[in-house]
PDB file of C-alpha atoms and ligand atoms in Angstrom:
ATOM      1  CA  MET A   5      12.786  18.801  15.548  1.00 76.00           C
ATOM      2  CA  THR A   6      13.461  16.221  12.826  1.00 88.00           C
ATOM      3  CA  VAL A   7      10.616  15.955  10.373  1.00 95.00           C
ATOM      4  CA  SER A   8      10.142  12.383   9.180  1.00 98.00           C
ATOM      5  CA  ARG A   9      10.340  11.928   5.412  1.00 98.00           C
ATOM      6  CA  ALA A  10       8.764   9.206   3.288  1.00 98.00           C
ATOM      7  CA  LEU A  11       9.153   8.415  -0.405  1.00 98.00           C
ATOM      8  CA  THR A  12       6.421   6.781  -2.467  1.00 98.00           C
ATOM      9  CA  ILE A  13       7.330   5.023  -5.718  1.00 98.00           C
ATOM     10  CA  ALA A  14       3.983   4.544  -7.454  1.00 98.00           C
ATOM     11  CA  GLY A  15       1.554   5.574 -10.172  1.00 98.00           C
ATOM     12  CA  SER A  16      -0.363   8.827 -10.370  1.00 98.00           C
ATOM     13  CA  ASP A  17      -4.176   8.578 -10.045  1.00 98.00           C
ATOM     14  CA  SER A  18      -5.834  11.584 -11.675  1.00 98.00           C
ATOM     15  CA  GLY A  19      -8.953  10.877  -9.597  1.00 97.00           C
ATOM     16  CA  GLY A  20      -7.003  11.643  -6.414  1.00 98.00           C
ATOM     17  CA  GLY A  21      -8.150   8.668  -4.327  1.00 97.00           C
ATOM     18  CA  ALA A  22      -5.375   6.116  -4.894  1.00 97.00           C
ATOM     19  CA  GLY A  23      -1.723   5.957  -5.970  1.00 98.00           C
ATOM     20  CA  ILE A  24       0.673   8.841  -5.425  1.00 98.00           C
ATOM     21  CA  GLN A  25      -2.163  11.195  -4.516  1.00 98.00           C
ATOM     22  CA  ALA A  26      -3.486   8.959  -1.711  1.00 98.00           C
ATOM     23  CA  ASP A  27       0.039   8.435  -0.429  1.00 98.00           C
ATOM     24  CA  LEU A  28       0.916  12.134  -0.241  1.00 98.00           C
ATOM     25  CA  LYS A  29      -2.385  13.041   1.433  1.00 98.00           C
ATOM     26  CA  THR A  30      -1.907  10.293   3.996  1.00 98.00           C
ATOM     27  CA  PHE A  31       1.713  11.239   4.717  1.00 98.00           C
ATOM     28  CA  GLN A  32       0.668  14.856   5.203  1.00 98.00           C
ATOM     29  CA  GLU A  33      -2.202  13.966   7.546  1.00 97.00           C
ATOM     30  CA  LEU A  34       0.194  11.929   9.675  1.00 97.00           C
ATOM     31  CA  GLY A  35       2.755  14.738   9.883  1.00 97.00           C
ATOM     32  CA  VAL A  36       5.279  13.231   7.483  1.00 98.00           C
ATOM     33  CA  PHE A  37       6.998  15.042   4.595  1.00 98.00           C
ATOM     34  CA  GLY A  38       6.120  13.167   1.390  1.00 98.00           C
ATOM     35  CA  MET A  39       8.289  12.716  -1.708  1.00 98.00           C
ATOM     36  CA  THR A  40       7.531  10.898  -4.959  1.00 98.00           C
ATOM     37  CA  ALA A  41       8.980   8.872  -7.816  1.00 98.00           C
ATOM     38  CA  ILE A  42       6.256   8.333 -10.425  1.00 98.00           C
ATOM     39  CA  THR A  43       6.208   5.089 -12.445  1.00 98.00           C
ATOM     40  CA  ALA A  44       3.212   5.816 -14.640  1.00 97.00           C
ATOM     41  CA  VAL A  45       0.526   8.428 -15.064  1.00 98.00           C
ATOM     42  CA  THR A  46      -2.968   6.962 -15.087  1.00 97.00           C
ATOM     43  CA  ALA A  47      -6.176   8.604 -16.250  1.00 97.00           C
ATOM     44  CA  GLN A  48      -8.699   7.373 -13.683  1.00 96.00           C
ATOM     45  CA  ASN A  49     -11.925   8.339 -12.036  1.00 96.00           C
ATOM     46  CA  THR A  50     -14.415   6.504  -9.832  1.00 95.00           C
ATOM     47  CA  LEU A  51     -15.714   4.579 -12.864  1.00 95.00           C
ATOM     48  CA  GLY A  52     -12.424   3.007 -13.911  1.00 94.00           C
ATOM     49  CA  VAL A  53      -9.078   3.431 -15.596  1.00 95.00           C
ATOM     50  CA  GLN A  54      -9.270   5.279 -18.904  1.00 95.00           C
ATOM     51  CA  GLY A  55      -5.531   5.275 -19.676  1.00 95.00           C
ATOM     52  CA  VAL A  56      -2.119   4.138 -18.409  1.00 95.00           C
ATOM     53  CA  TYR A  57       0.983   6.064 -19.540  1.00 97.00           C
ATOM     54  CA  PRO A  58       4.231   4.623 -18.156  1.00 97.00           C
ATOM     55  CA  LEU A  59       7.299   6.830 -17.782  1.00 98.00           C
ATOM     56  CA  THR A  60      10.687   5.633 -19.043  1.00 98.00           C
ATOM     57  CA  LEU A  61      13.032   3.637 -16.823  1.00 98.00           C
ATOM     58  CA  GLU A  62      15.425   6.573 -16.971  1.00 98.00           C
ATOM     59  CA  ALA A  63      12.747   8.960 -15.722  1.00 98.00           C
ATOM     60  CA  LEU A  64      11.983   6.648 -12.814  1.00 98.00           C
ATOM     61  CA  LYS A  65      15.643   6.092 -11.925  1.00 98.00           C
ATOM     62  CA  THR A  66      16.457   9.816 -12.006  1.00 98.00           C
ATOM     63  CA  GLN A  67      13.563  10.670  -9.685  1.00 98.00           C
ATOM     64  CA  ILE A  68      14.715   8.070  -7.150  1.00 98.00           C
ATOM     65  CA  ASP A  69      18.334   9.251  -7.391  1.00 98.00           C
ATOM     66  CA  SER A  70      17.306  12.901  -6.938  1.00 98.00           C
ATOM     67  CA  VAL A  71      15.431  12.108  -3.743  1.00 98.00           C
ATOM     68  CA  ALA A  72      18.015   9.659  -2.425  1.00 98.00           C
ATOM     69  CA  GLU A  73      21.061  11.851  -2.958  1.00 97.00           C
ATOM     70  CA  ASP A  74      19.696  14.906  -1.205  1.00 97.00           C
ATOM     71  CA  LEU A  75      16.661  14.160   0.944  1.00 96.00           C
ATOM     72  CA  SER A  76      17.298  10.790   2.671  1.00 94.00           C
ATOM     73  CA  PRO A  77      13.850   9.234   3.143  1.00 98.00           C
ATOM     74  CA  HIS A  78      13.242   7.407   6.438  1.00 98.00           C
ATOM     75  CA  ALA A  79      10.810   4.952   4.811  1.00 98.00           C
ATOM     76  CA  ILE A  80       9.903   4.001   1.258  1.00 98.00           C
ATOM     77  CA  LYS A  81       6.581   2.716  -0.048  1.00 98.00           C
ATOM     78  CA  THR A  82       6.109   1.018  -3.407  1.00 98.00           C
ATOM     79  CA  GLY A  83       2.728   0.869  -5.132  1.00 98.00           C
ATOM     80  CA  MET A  84       1.935   0.469  -8.844  1.00 97.00           C
ATOM     81  CA  LEU A  85       5.234  -0.540 -10.489  1.00 97.00           C
ATOM     82  CA  PHE A  86       3.743  -1.297 -13.929  1.00 94.00           C
ATOM     83  CA  ASN A  87       6.205  -3.897 -15.285  1.00 95.00           C
ATOM     84  CA  ALA A  88       9.092  -6.268 -14.502  1.00 96.00           C
ATOM     85  CA  ASP A  89      11.802  -3.811 -15.612  1.00 97.00           C
ATOM     86  CA  MET A  90      10.532  -1.157 -13.201  1.00 97.00           C
ATOM     87  CA  ILE A  91      10.348  -3.693 -10.373  1.00 97.00           C
ATOM     88  CA  ARG A  92      13.953  -4.766 -11.002  1.00 98.00           C
ATOM     89  CA  LEU A  93      15.135  -1.152 -11.227  1.00 98.00           C
ATOM     90  CA  VAL A  94      13.410  -0.158  -7.978  1.00 98.00           C
ATOM     91  CA  SER A  95      14.843  -3.244  -6.233  1.00 98.00           C
ATOM     92  CA  GLN A  96      18.366  -2.370  -7.431  1.00 98.00           C
ATOM     93  CA  GLN A  97      17.986   1.214  -6.212  1.00 98.00           C
ATOM     94  CA  ILE A  98      16.777   0.047  -2.797  1.00 98.00           C
ATOM     95  CA  VAL A  99      19.850  -2.174  -2.448  1.00 98.00           C
ATOM     96  CA  HIS A 100      22.155   0.540  -3.822  1.00 98.00           C
ATOM     97  CA  TYR A 101      21.004   3.118  -1.267  1.00 98.00           C
ATOM     98  CA  GLY A 102      20.899   0.593   1.586  1.00 98.00           C
ATOM     99  CA  TRP A 103      17.259   1.382   2.386  1.00 98.00           C
ATOM    100  CA  GLU A 104      15.651  -0.896   4.961  1.00 96.00           C
ATOM    101  CA  ASN A 105      12.227   0.525   5.815  1.00 98.00           C
ATOM    102  CA  ILE A 106      10.529  -0.769   2.683  1.00 98.00           C
ATOM    103  CA  ILE A 107       6.750  -1.168   2.558  1.00 98.00           C
ATOM    104  CA  VAL A 108       5.613  -3.046  -0.552  1.00 98.00           C
ATOM    105  CA  ASP A 109       1.981  -2.732  -1.614  1.00 98.00           C
ATOM    106  CA  PRO A 110       1.914  -5.271  -4.474  1.00 97.00           C
ATOM    107  CA  VAL A 111      -0.624  -3.404  -6.607  1.00 93.00           C
ATOM    108  CA  MET A 112      -1.926  -5.576  -9.466  1.00 91.00           C
ATOM    109  CA  VAL A 113      -5.465  -4.513 -10.383  1.00 85.00           C
ATOM    110  CA  ALA A 114      -7.655  -1.466  -9.742  1.00 82.00           C
ATOM    111  CA  LYS A 115     -11.010  -1.809  -7.913  1.00 79.00           C
ATOM    112  CA  GLY A 116     -12.837  -1.829 -11.257  1.00 78.00           C
ATOM    113  CA  GLY A 117     -10.759  -4.838 -12.424  1.00 81.00           C
ATOM    114  CA  GLN A 118      -8.330  -3.060 -14.774  1.00 82.00           C
ATOM    115  CA  SER A 119      -4.736  -4.303 -14.695  1.00 84.00           C
ATOM    116  CA  LEU A 120      -2.066  -1.986 -13.245  1.00 86.00           C
ATOM    117  CA  LEU A 121       0.796  -4.501 -13.459  1.00 86.00           C
ATOM    118  CA  GLN A 122       1.808  -6.484 -16.527  1.00 85.00           C
ATOM    119  CA  GLU A 123       1.317 -10.216 -15.981  1.00 81.00           C
ATOM    120  CA  GLU A 124       4.895 -11.291 -16.556  1.00 85.00           C
ATOM    121  CA  ALA A 125       5.919  -8.959 -13.699  1.00 93.00           C
ATOM    122  CA  ASP A 126       4.654 -11.247 -10.912  1.00 92.00           C
ATOM    123  CA  GLU A 127       7.885 -13.251 -10.953  1.00 93.00           C
ATOM    124  CA  ALA A 128      10.061 -10.112 -10.614  1.00 95.00           C
ATOM    125  CA  LEU A 129       7.918  -8.973  -7.701  1.00 96.00           C
ATOM    126  CA  ILE A 130       8.480 -12.290  -5.944  1.00 96.00           C
ATOM    127  CA  THR A 131      12.192 -12.690  -6.660  1.00 96.00           C
ATOM    128  CA  SER A 132      13.506  -9.080  -6.603  1.00 97.00           C
ATOM    129  CA  LEU A 133      11.299  -6.916  -4.410  1.00 98.00           C
ATOM    130  CA  LEU A 134       9.582  -9.195  -1.912  1.00 98.00           C
ATOM    131  CA  PRO A 135      12.848 -10.188  -0.160  1.00 98.00           C
ATOM    132  CA  LEU A 136      13.560  -6.485   0.489  1.00 98.00           C
ATOM    133  CA  ALA A 137      10.209  -5.806   2.146  1.00 98.00           C
ATOM    134  CA  LYS A 138       9.962  -4.939   5.819  1.00 98.00           C
ATOM    135  CA  VAL A 139       6.195  -5.161   5.301  1.00 98.00           C
ATOM    136  CA  ILE A 140       4.258  -6.451   2.292  1.00 98.00           C
ATOM    137  CA  THR A 141       0.519  -5.720   2.165  1.00 98.00           C
ATOM    138  CA  PRO A 142      -1.281  -7.962  -0.370  1.00 97.00           C
ATOM    139  CA  ASN A 143      -5.059  -8.103  -0.524  1.00 96.00           C
ATOM    140  CA  ILE A 144      -6.509 -11.607  -0.864  1.00 95.00           C
ATOM    141  CA  PRO A 145      -6.369 -11.841  -4.711  1.00 94.00           C
ATOM    142  CA  GLU A 146      -2.783 -10.489  -4.690  1.00 95.00           C
ATOM    143  CA  ALA A 147      -1.766 -13.032  -2.021  1.00 96.00           C
ATOM    144  CA  GLU A 148      -3.264 -15.756  -4.250  1.00 95.00           C
ATOM    145  CA  VAL A 149      -1.186 -14.631  -7.239  1.00 93.00           C
ATOM    146  CA  LEU A 150       2.018 -14.319  -5.181  1.00 95.00           C
ATOM    147  CA  THR A 151       1.654 -17.754  -3.564  1.00 96.00           C
ATOM    148  CA  GLY A 152      -0.288 -19.706  -6.196  1.00 94.00           C
ATOM    149  CA  MET A 153      -2.636 -20.746  -3.368  1.00 95.00           C
ATOM    150  CA  GLU A 154      -6.409 -20.491  -3.264  1.00 96.00           C
ATOM    151  CA  ILE A 155      -7.486 -18.403  -0.264  1.00 95.00           C
ATOM    152  CA  ARG A 156     -10.982 -18.970   1.093  1.00 94.00           C
ATOM    153  CA  THR A 157     -10.531 -18.964   4.884  1.00 94.00           C
ATOM    154  CA  LEU A 158      -8.449 -17.259   7.563  1.00 95.00           C
ATOM    155  CA  ASP A 159      -6.359 -20.445   7.843  1.00 96.00           C
ATOM    156  CA  HIS A 160      -5.627 -20.241   4.113  1.00 97.00           C
ATOM    157  CA  ARG A 161      -4.504 -16.658   4.668  1.00 97.00           C
ATOM    158  CA  LYS A 162      -2.202 -17.805   7.474  1.00 98.00           C
ATOM    159  CA  ASP A 163      -0.652 -20.405   5.149  1.00 98.00           C
ATOM    160  CA  ALA A 164      -0.190 -17.774   2.424  1.00 98.00           C
ATOM    161  CA  ALA A 165       1.425 -15.361   4.898  1.00 98.00           C
ATOM    162  CA  LYS A 166       3.853 -18.089   5.998  1.00 98.00           C
ATOM    163  CA  ARG A 167       4.720 -18.794   2.364  1.00 98.00           C
ATOM    164  CA  LEU A 168       5.477 -15.097   1.762  1.00 98.00           C
ATOM    165  CA  VAL A 169       7.725 -14.947   4.843  1.00 98.00           C
ATOM    166  CA  ASP A 170       9.508 -18.034   3.493  1.00 98.00           C
ATOM    167  CA  LEU A 171      10.022 -16.104   0.239  1.00 97.00           C
ATOM    168  CA  GLY A 172      11.818 -13.361   2.188  1.00 98.00           C
ATOM    169  CA  ALA A 173       9.333 -10.711   3.379  1.00 98.00           C
ATOM    170  CA  LYS A 174       9.887  -9.819   7.048  1.00 98.00           C
ATOM    171  CA  ASN A 175       6.255  -9.036   7.857  1.00 98.00           C
ATOM    172  CA  VAL A 176       3.228 -10.016   5.799  1.00 98.00           C
ATOM    173  CA  MET A 177      -0.109  -8.255   6.138  1.00 98.00           C
ATOM    174  CA  VAL A 178      -2.845 -10.114   4.228  1.00 98.00           C
ATOM    175  CA  LYS A 179      -5.720  -7.610   4.179  1.00 97.00           C
ATOM    176  CA  GLY A 180      -9.318  -8.674   4.596  1.00 93.00           C
ATOM    177  CA  GLY A 181     -11.193  -6.083   2.552  1.00 89.00           C
ATOM    178  CA  HIS A 182     -12.091  -8.677  -0.103  1.00 88.00           C
ATOM    179  CA  ASP A 183     -13.574 -11.167   2.375  1.00 85.00           C
ATOM    180  CA  SER A 184     -17.163  -9.949   2.732  1.00 81.00           C
ATOM    181  CA  THR A 185     -18.410 -12.973   4.691  1.00 82.00           C
ATOM    182  CA  ASN A 186     -19.012 -11.109   7.955  1.00 83.00           C
ATOM    183  CA  ASP A 187     -19.544  -7.721   9.631  1.00 92.00           C
ATOM    184  CA  VAL A 188     -15.967  -7.477  10.843  1.00 94.00           C
ATOM    185  CA  VAL A 189     -13.051  -6.896   8.468  1.00 96.00           C
ATOM    186  CA  THR A 190     -10.034  -8.765   9.723  1.00 96.00           C
ATOM    187  CA  ASP A 191      -6.503  -7.985   8.550  1.00 97.00           C
ATOM    188  CA  LEU A 192      -3.902 -10.641   9.325  1.00 98.00           C
ATOM    189  CA  LEU A 193      -0.247  -9.887  10.097  1.00 98.00           C
ATOM    190  CA  TYR A 194       2.446 -12.561  10.289  1.00 98.00           C
ATOM    191  CA  ASP A 195       5.845 -11.417  11.596  1.00 98.00           C
ATOM    192  CA  GLY A 196       7.605 -14.728  11.065  1.00 97.00           C
ATOM    193  CA  HIS A 197       6.742 -15.948  14.579  1.00 98.00           C
ATOM    194  CA  THR A 198       3.267 -14.812  15.556  1.00 98.00           C
ATOM    195  CA  PHE A 199      -0.052 -14.005  13.871  1.00 98.00           C
ATOM    196  CA  HIS A 200      -1.739 -10.728  14.821  1.00 98.00           C
ATOM    197  CA  LEU A 201      -5.324  -9.842  13.904  1.00 98.00           C
ATOM    198  CA  PHE A 202      -6.498  -6.261  13.320  1.00 97.00           C
ATOM    199  CA  GLU A 203     -10.260  -5.936  13.249  1.00 96.00           C
ATOM    200  CA  GLY A 204     -12.583  -3.177  12.141  1.00 96.00           C
ATOM    201  CA  GLU A 205     -16.303  -2.853  11.531  1.00 95.00           C
ATOM    202  CA  ARG A 206     -17.143  -3.562   7.871  1.00 95.00           C
ATOM    203  CA  LYS A 207     -18.749  -0.536   6.269  1.00 95.00           C
ATOM    204  CA  GLU A 208     -21.266  -1.386   3.534  1.00 92.00           C
ATOM    205  CA  THR A 209     -20.048   0.980   0.847  1.00 92.00           C
ATOM    206  CA  LYS A 210     -18.787   1.062  -2.721  1.00 92.00           C
ATOM    207  CA  HIS A 211     -16.528   4.033  -1.877  1.00 94.00           C
ATOM    208  CA  THR A 212     -13.346   2.078  -1.283  1.00 93.00           C
ATOM    209  CA  HIS A 213     -11.154   3.331  -4.132  1.00 95.00           C
ATOM    210  CA  GLY A 214      -7.582   3.509  -2.842  1.00 96.00           C
ATOM    211  CA  THR A 215      -8.124   1.820   0.531  1.00 97.00           C
ATOM    212  CA  GLY A 216      -5.053  -0.372   0.019  1.00 97.00           C
ATOM    213  CA  CYS A 217      -2.804   2.542  -0.997  1.00 98.00           C
ATOM    214  CA  THR A 218      -4.004   4.658   1.922  1.00 98.00           C
ATOM    215  CA  PHE A 219      -3.538   1.857   4.454  1.00 98.00           C
ATOM    216  CA  ALA A 220       0.011   1.080   3.237  1.00 98.00           C
ATOM    217  CA  ALA A 221       0.882   4.791   3.116  1.00 98.00           C
ATOM    218  CA  ALA A 222      -0.218   5.188   6.738  1.00 98.00           C
ATOM    219  CA  ILE A 223       1.967   2.206   7.733  1.00 98.00           C
ATOM    220  CA  THR A 224       4.879   3.823   5.849  1.00 98.00           C
ATOM    221  CA  ALA A 225       4.348   7.198   7.526  1.00 98.00           C
ATOM    222  CA  GLU A 226       4.322   5.638  10.990  1.00 98.00           C
ATOM    223  CA  ILE A 227       7.407   3.524  10.292  1.00 98.00           C
ATOM    224  CA  SER A 228       9.234   6.611   8.956  1.00 98.00           C
ATOM    225  CA  LYS A 229       8.742   8.130  12.432  1.00 98.00           C
ATOM    226  CA  GLY A 230      10.582   5.200  14.010  1.00 97.00           C
ATOM    227  CA  ASN A 231       7.514   3.281  15.201  1.00 98.00           C
ATOM    228  CA  ASN A 232       7.583  -0.515  15.173  1.00 98.00           C
ATOM    229  CA  VAL A 233       5.512  -2.502  12.684  1.00 98.00           C
ATOM    230  CA  LEU A 234       2.717  -3.442  15.115  1.00 98.00           C
ATOM    231  CA  ASP A 235       2.214   0.137  16.339  1.00 98.00           C
ATOM    232  CA  ALA A 236       2.378   1.441  12.763  1.00 98.00           C
ATOM    233  CA  ILE A 237      -0.343  -0.976  11.656  1.00 98.00           C
ATOM    234  CA  GLN A 238      -2.508  -0.111  14.665  1.00 97.00           C
ATOM    235  CA  THR A 239      -2.472   3.564  13.675  1.00 97.00           C
ATOM    236  CA  ALA A 240      -2.917   2.756   9.975  1.00 98.00           C
ATOM    237  CA  LYS A 241      -5.979   0.638  10.751  1.00 97.00           C
ATOM    238  CA  ALA A 242      -7.581   3.503  12.707  1.00 97.00           C
ATOM    239  CA  PHE A 243      -6.681   5.878   9.852  1.00 97.00           C
ATOM    240  CA  ILE A 244      -8.272   3.749   7.100  1.00 97.00           C
ATOM    241  CA  GLN A 245     -11.332   2.940   9.224  1.00 97.00           C
ATOM    242  CA  SER A 246     -12.068   6.677   9.685  1.00 96.00           C
ATOM    243  CA  ALA A 247     -11.352   7.362   6.008  1.00 97.00           C
ATOM    244  CA  ILE A 248     -13.869   4.694   4.906  1.00 96.00           C
ATOM    245  CA  GLU A 249     -16.533   5.582   7.492  1.00 95.00           C
ATOM    246  CA  ASP A 250     -16.534   9.318   6.800  1.00 94.00           C
ATOM    247  CA  GLN A 251     -17.825   9.064   3.234  1.00 90.00           C
ATOM    248  CA  LEU A 252     -17.258  11.770   0.657  1.00 94.00           C
ATOM    249  CA  GLY A 253     -19.695  10.261  -1.848  1.00 92.00           C
ATOM    250  CA  PHE A 254     -17.861  11.632  -4.897  1.00 92.00           C
ATOM    251  CA  GLY A 255     -18.405  10.177  -8.387  1.00 93.00           C
ATOM    252  CA  SER A 256     -20.832   7.531  -9.584  1.00 94.00           C
ATOM    253  CA  GLY A 257     -18.530   4.501  -9.205  1.00 94.00           C
ATOM    254  CA  HIS A 258     -16.019   3.467  -6.529  1.00 93.00           C
ATOM    255  CA  GLY A 259     -15.421   6.821  -4.852  1.00 96.00           C
ATOM    256  CA  PRO A 260     -12.350   7.863  -2.840  1.00 96.00           C
ATOM    257  CA  THR A 261     -12.025   7.603   0.924  1.00 97.00           C
ATOM    258  CA  ASN A 262     -11.753  10.677   3.133  1.00 97.00           C
ATOM    259  CA  HIS A 263      -8.084  11.204   3.891  1.00 97.00           C
ATOM    260  CA  TRP A 264      -8.662  13.944   6.441  1.00 96.00           C
ATOM    261  CA  ALA A 265     -11.292  12.044   8.482  1.00 96.00           C
ATOM    262  CA  TYR A 266      -8.740  10.693  10.997  1.00 96.00           C
ATOM    263  CA  ASN A 267      -7.666  14.215  11.988  1.00 94.00           C
ATOM    264  CA  LYS A 268     -11.021  15.866  11.456  1.00 86.00           C
ATOM    265  CA  ARG A 269     -12.234  15.830  15.041  1.00 65.00           C
ATOM    266  CA  ASN A 270      -9.014  17.493  16.192  1.00 63.00           C
ATOM    267  CA  VAL A 271      -8.285  19.934  13.400  1.00 58.00           C
ATOM    268  CA  TYR A 272     -11.295  20.715  11.204  1.00 52.00           C
ATOM    269  CA  ARG A 273     -13.986  21.588  13.728  1.00 43.00           C
TER     270      ARG A 273
HETATM  271  N1  ATP B 320     -15.817  -2.099   3.574  1.00 53.26           N
HETATM  272  C1  ATP B 320     -14.805  -1.925   4.432  1.00 53.26           C
HETATM  273  N2  ATP B 320     -15.061  -1.564   5.718  1.00 53.26           N
HETATM  274  C2  ATP B 320     -14.050  -1.388   6.604  1.00 53.26           C
HETATM  275  N3  ATP B 320     -12.748  -1.578   6.294  1.00 53.26           N
HETATM  276  C3  ATP B 320     -12.424  -1.939   5.032  1.00 53.26           C
HETATM  277  C4  ATP B 320     -13.440  -2.132   4.027  1.00 53.26           C
HETATM  278  N4  ATP B 320     -12.835  -2.462   2.851  1.00 53.26           N
HETATM  279  C5  ATP B 320     -11.497  -2.461   3.107  1.00 53.26           C
HETATM  280  N5  ATP B 320     -11.250  -2.167   4.409  1.00 53.26           N
HETATM  281  C6  ATP B 320      -9.926  -2.042   5.028  1.00 53.26           C
HETATM  282  O1  ATP B 320      -9.127  -1.234   4.169  1.00 53.26           O
HETATM  283  C7  ATP B 320      -7.777  -1.707   4.147  1.00 53.26           C
HETATM  284  C8  ATP B 320      -7.402  -2.059   2.712  1.00 53.26           C
HETATM  285  O2  ATP B 320      -7.935  -3.339   2.413  1.00 53.26           O
HETATM  286  P1  ATP B 320      -8.361  -3.874   0.985  1.00 53.26           P
HETATM  287  O3  ATP B 320      -8.433  -5.355   1.098  1.00 53.26           O
HETATM  288  O4  ATP B 320      -9.598  -3.156   0.530  1.00 53.26           O
HETATM  289  O5  ATP B 320      -7.149  -3.384   0.085  1.00 53.26           O
HETATM  290  P2  ATP B 320      -7.009  -3.315  -1.480  1.00 53.26           P
HETATM  291  O6  ATP B 320      -7.930  -4.269  -2.145  1.00 53.26           O
HETATM  292  O7  ATP B 320      -5.556  -3.496  -1.737  1.00 53.26           O
HETATM  293  O8  ATP B 320      -7.439  -1.829  -1.858  1.00 53.26           O
HETATM  294  P3  ATP B 320      -7.274  -1.067  -3.306  1.00 53.26           P
HETATM  295  O9  ATP B 320      -6.697  -2.043  -4.268  1.00 53.26           O
HETATM  296  O10 ATP B 320      -8.607  -0.567  -3.688  1.00 53.26           O
HETATM  297  O11 ATP B 320      -6.374   0.088  -3.021  1.00 53.26           O
HETATM  298  C9  ATP B 320      -7.726  -2.890   5.114  1.00 53.26           C
HETATM  299  O12 ATP B 320      -7.347  -2.448   6.400  1.00 53.26           O
HETATM  300  C10 ATP B 320      -9.173  -3.375   5.131  1.00 53.26           C
HETATM  301  O13 ATP B 320      -9.495  -4.064   6.301  1.00 53.26           O
HETATM  302  C1  HMH B 321      -2.180   4.612  -9.669  1.00 53.26           C
HETATM  303  C2  HMH B 321      -2.925   3.596  -8.877  1.00 53.26           C
HETATM  304  N1  HMH B 321      -2.256   2.859  -7.950  1.00 53.26           N
HETATM  305  C3  HMH B 321      -2.913   1.934  -7.211  1.00 53.26           C
HETATM  306  C4  HMH B 321      -4.268   1.719  -7.389  1.00 53.26           C
HETATM  307  C5  HMH B 321      -4.977   0.635  -6.583  1.00 53.26           C
HETATM  308  O1  HMH B 321      -5.926   1.142  -5.782  1.00 53.26           O
HETATM  309  C6  HMH B 321      -4.940   2.512  -8.351  1.00 53.26           C
HETATM  310  N2  HMH B 321      -6.278   2.367  -8.581  1.00 53.26           N
HETATM  311  N3  HMH B 321      -4.247   3.433  -9.073  1.00 53.26           N
END
């Protein structure tokens, strides 16, 4: 049996709900062997980000090389990339190793509003990394920054998704978590030809720390197994819905989601 392997290139979240920690937990729950290249260590909890400590470019490059040269990941996810130099380095490494299953979560700010990406890095994200993405998963504010468009409606989201495909992404998933206008959360996928909607019941909760990381990690895990993008997103949507619904209630701010909820009924009886 071949065990699928996925690499996450992202920041560490000491609080355990987002970043590298969310990615590894999600990979594990979906039966995928997880590997990491850490861009920055953050001190975070449910109340906010208390510190951001980037690693050197050399440290990031060596981690990616170590994984690439011996462990051959089947899919690669990027999360918090911190600055333009890291984005360019990661893009060069992806091209160098000929990796194709690239899932880009264009992390810019944490739920509490603190910046996780330096402002001048937006351009590098658009020009270097976006064209390499098999799937890019912006939330609404990130899609606004990447396209320069104001997004108020689903039609605006469709226009933004088209713009991002024009910029080179193969599939664009504009998530709906930030649109709280109705009881259904709708995520919109554009594959360059067709729009697909993925709907879930909106849970009234402040415990949504790391939802974006977890969702993108689940897509990555499913793609690493050889699934197509639509099937991968279907599973990822079910995974994040369970993780949000089955509240842990930790901390006094934006608490983490429950990464083992999806498997709970089968495994943890
Ligand atoms: N309150 C909610 N109820 C149900 N589903 C939600 C809710 N909030 C977010 N989601 C789902 O979670 C996934 C992530 O979406 P979201 O827009 O929250 O990402 P994000 O803002 O990038 O997350 P973060 O930056 O905190 O990691 C999407 O599938 C979205 O539909
Ligand atoms: C390290 C890290 N990556 C991503 C996010 C976005 O949820 C976060 N809060 N922290």
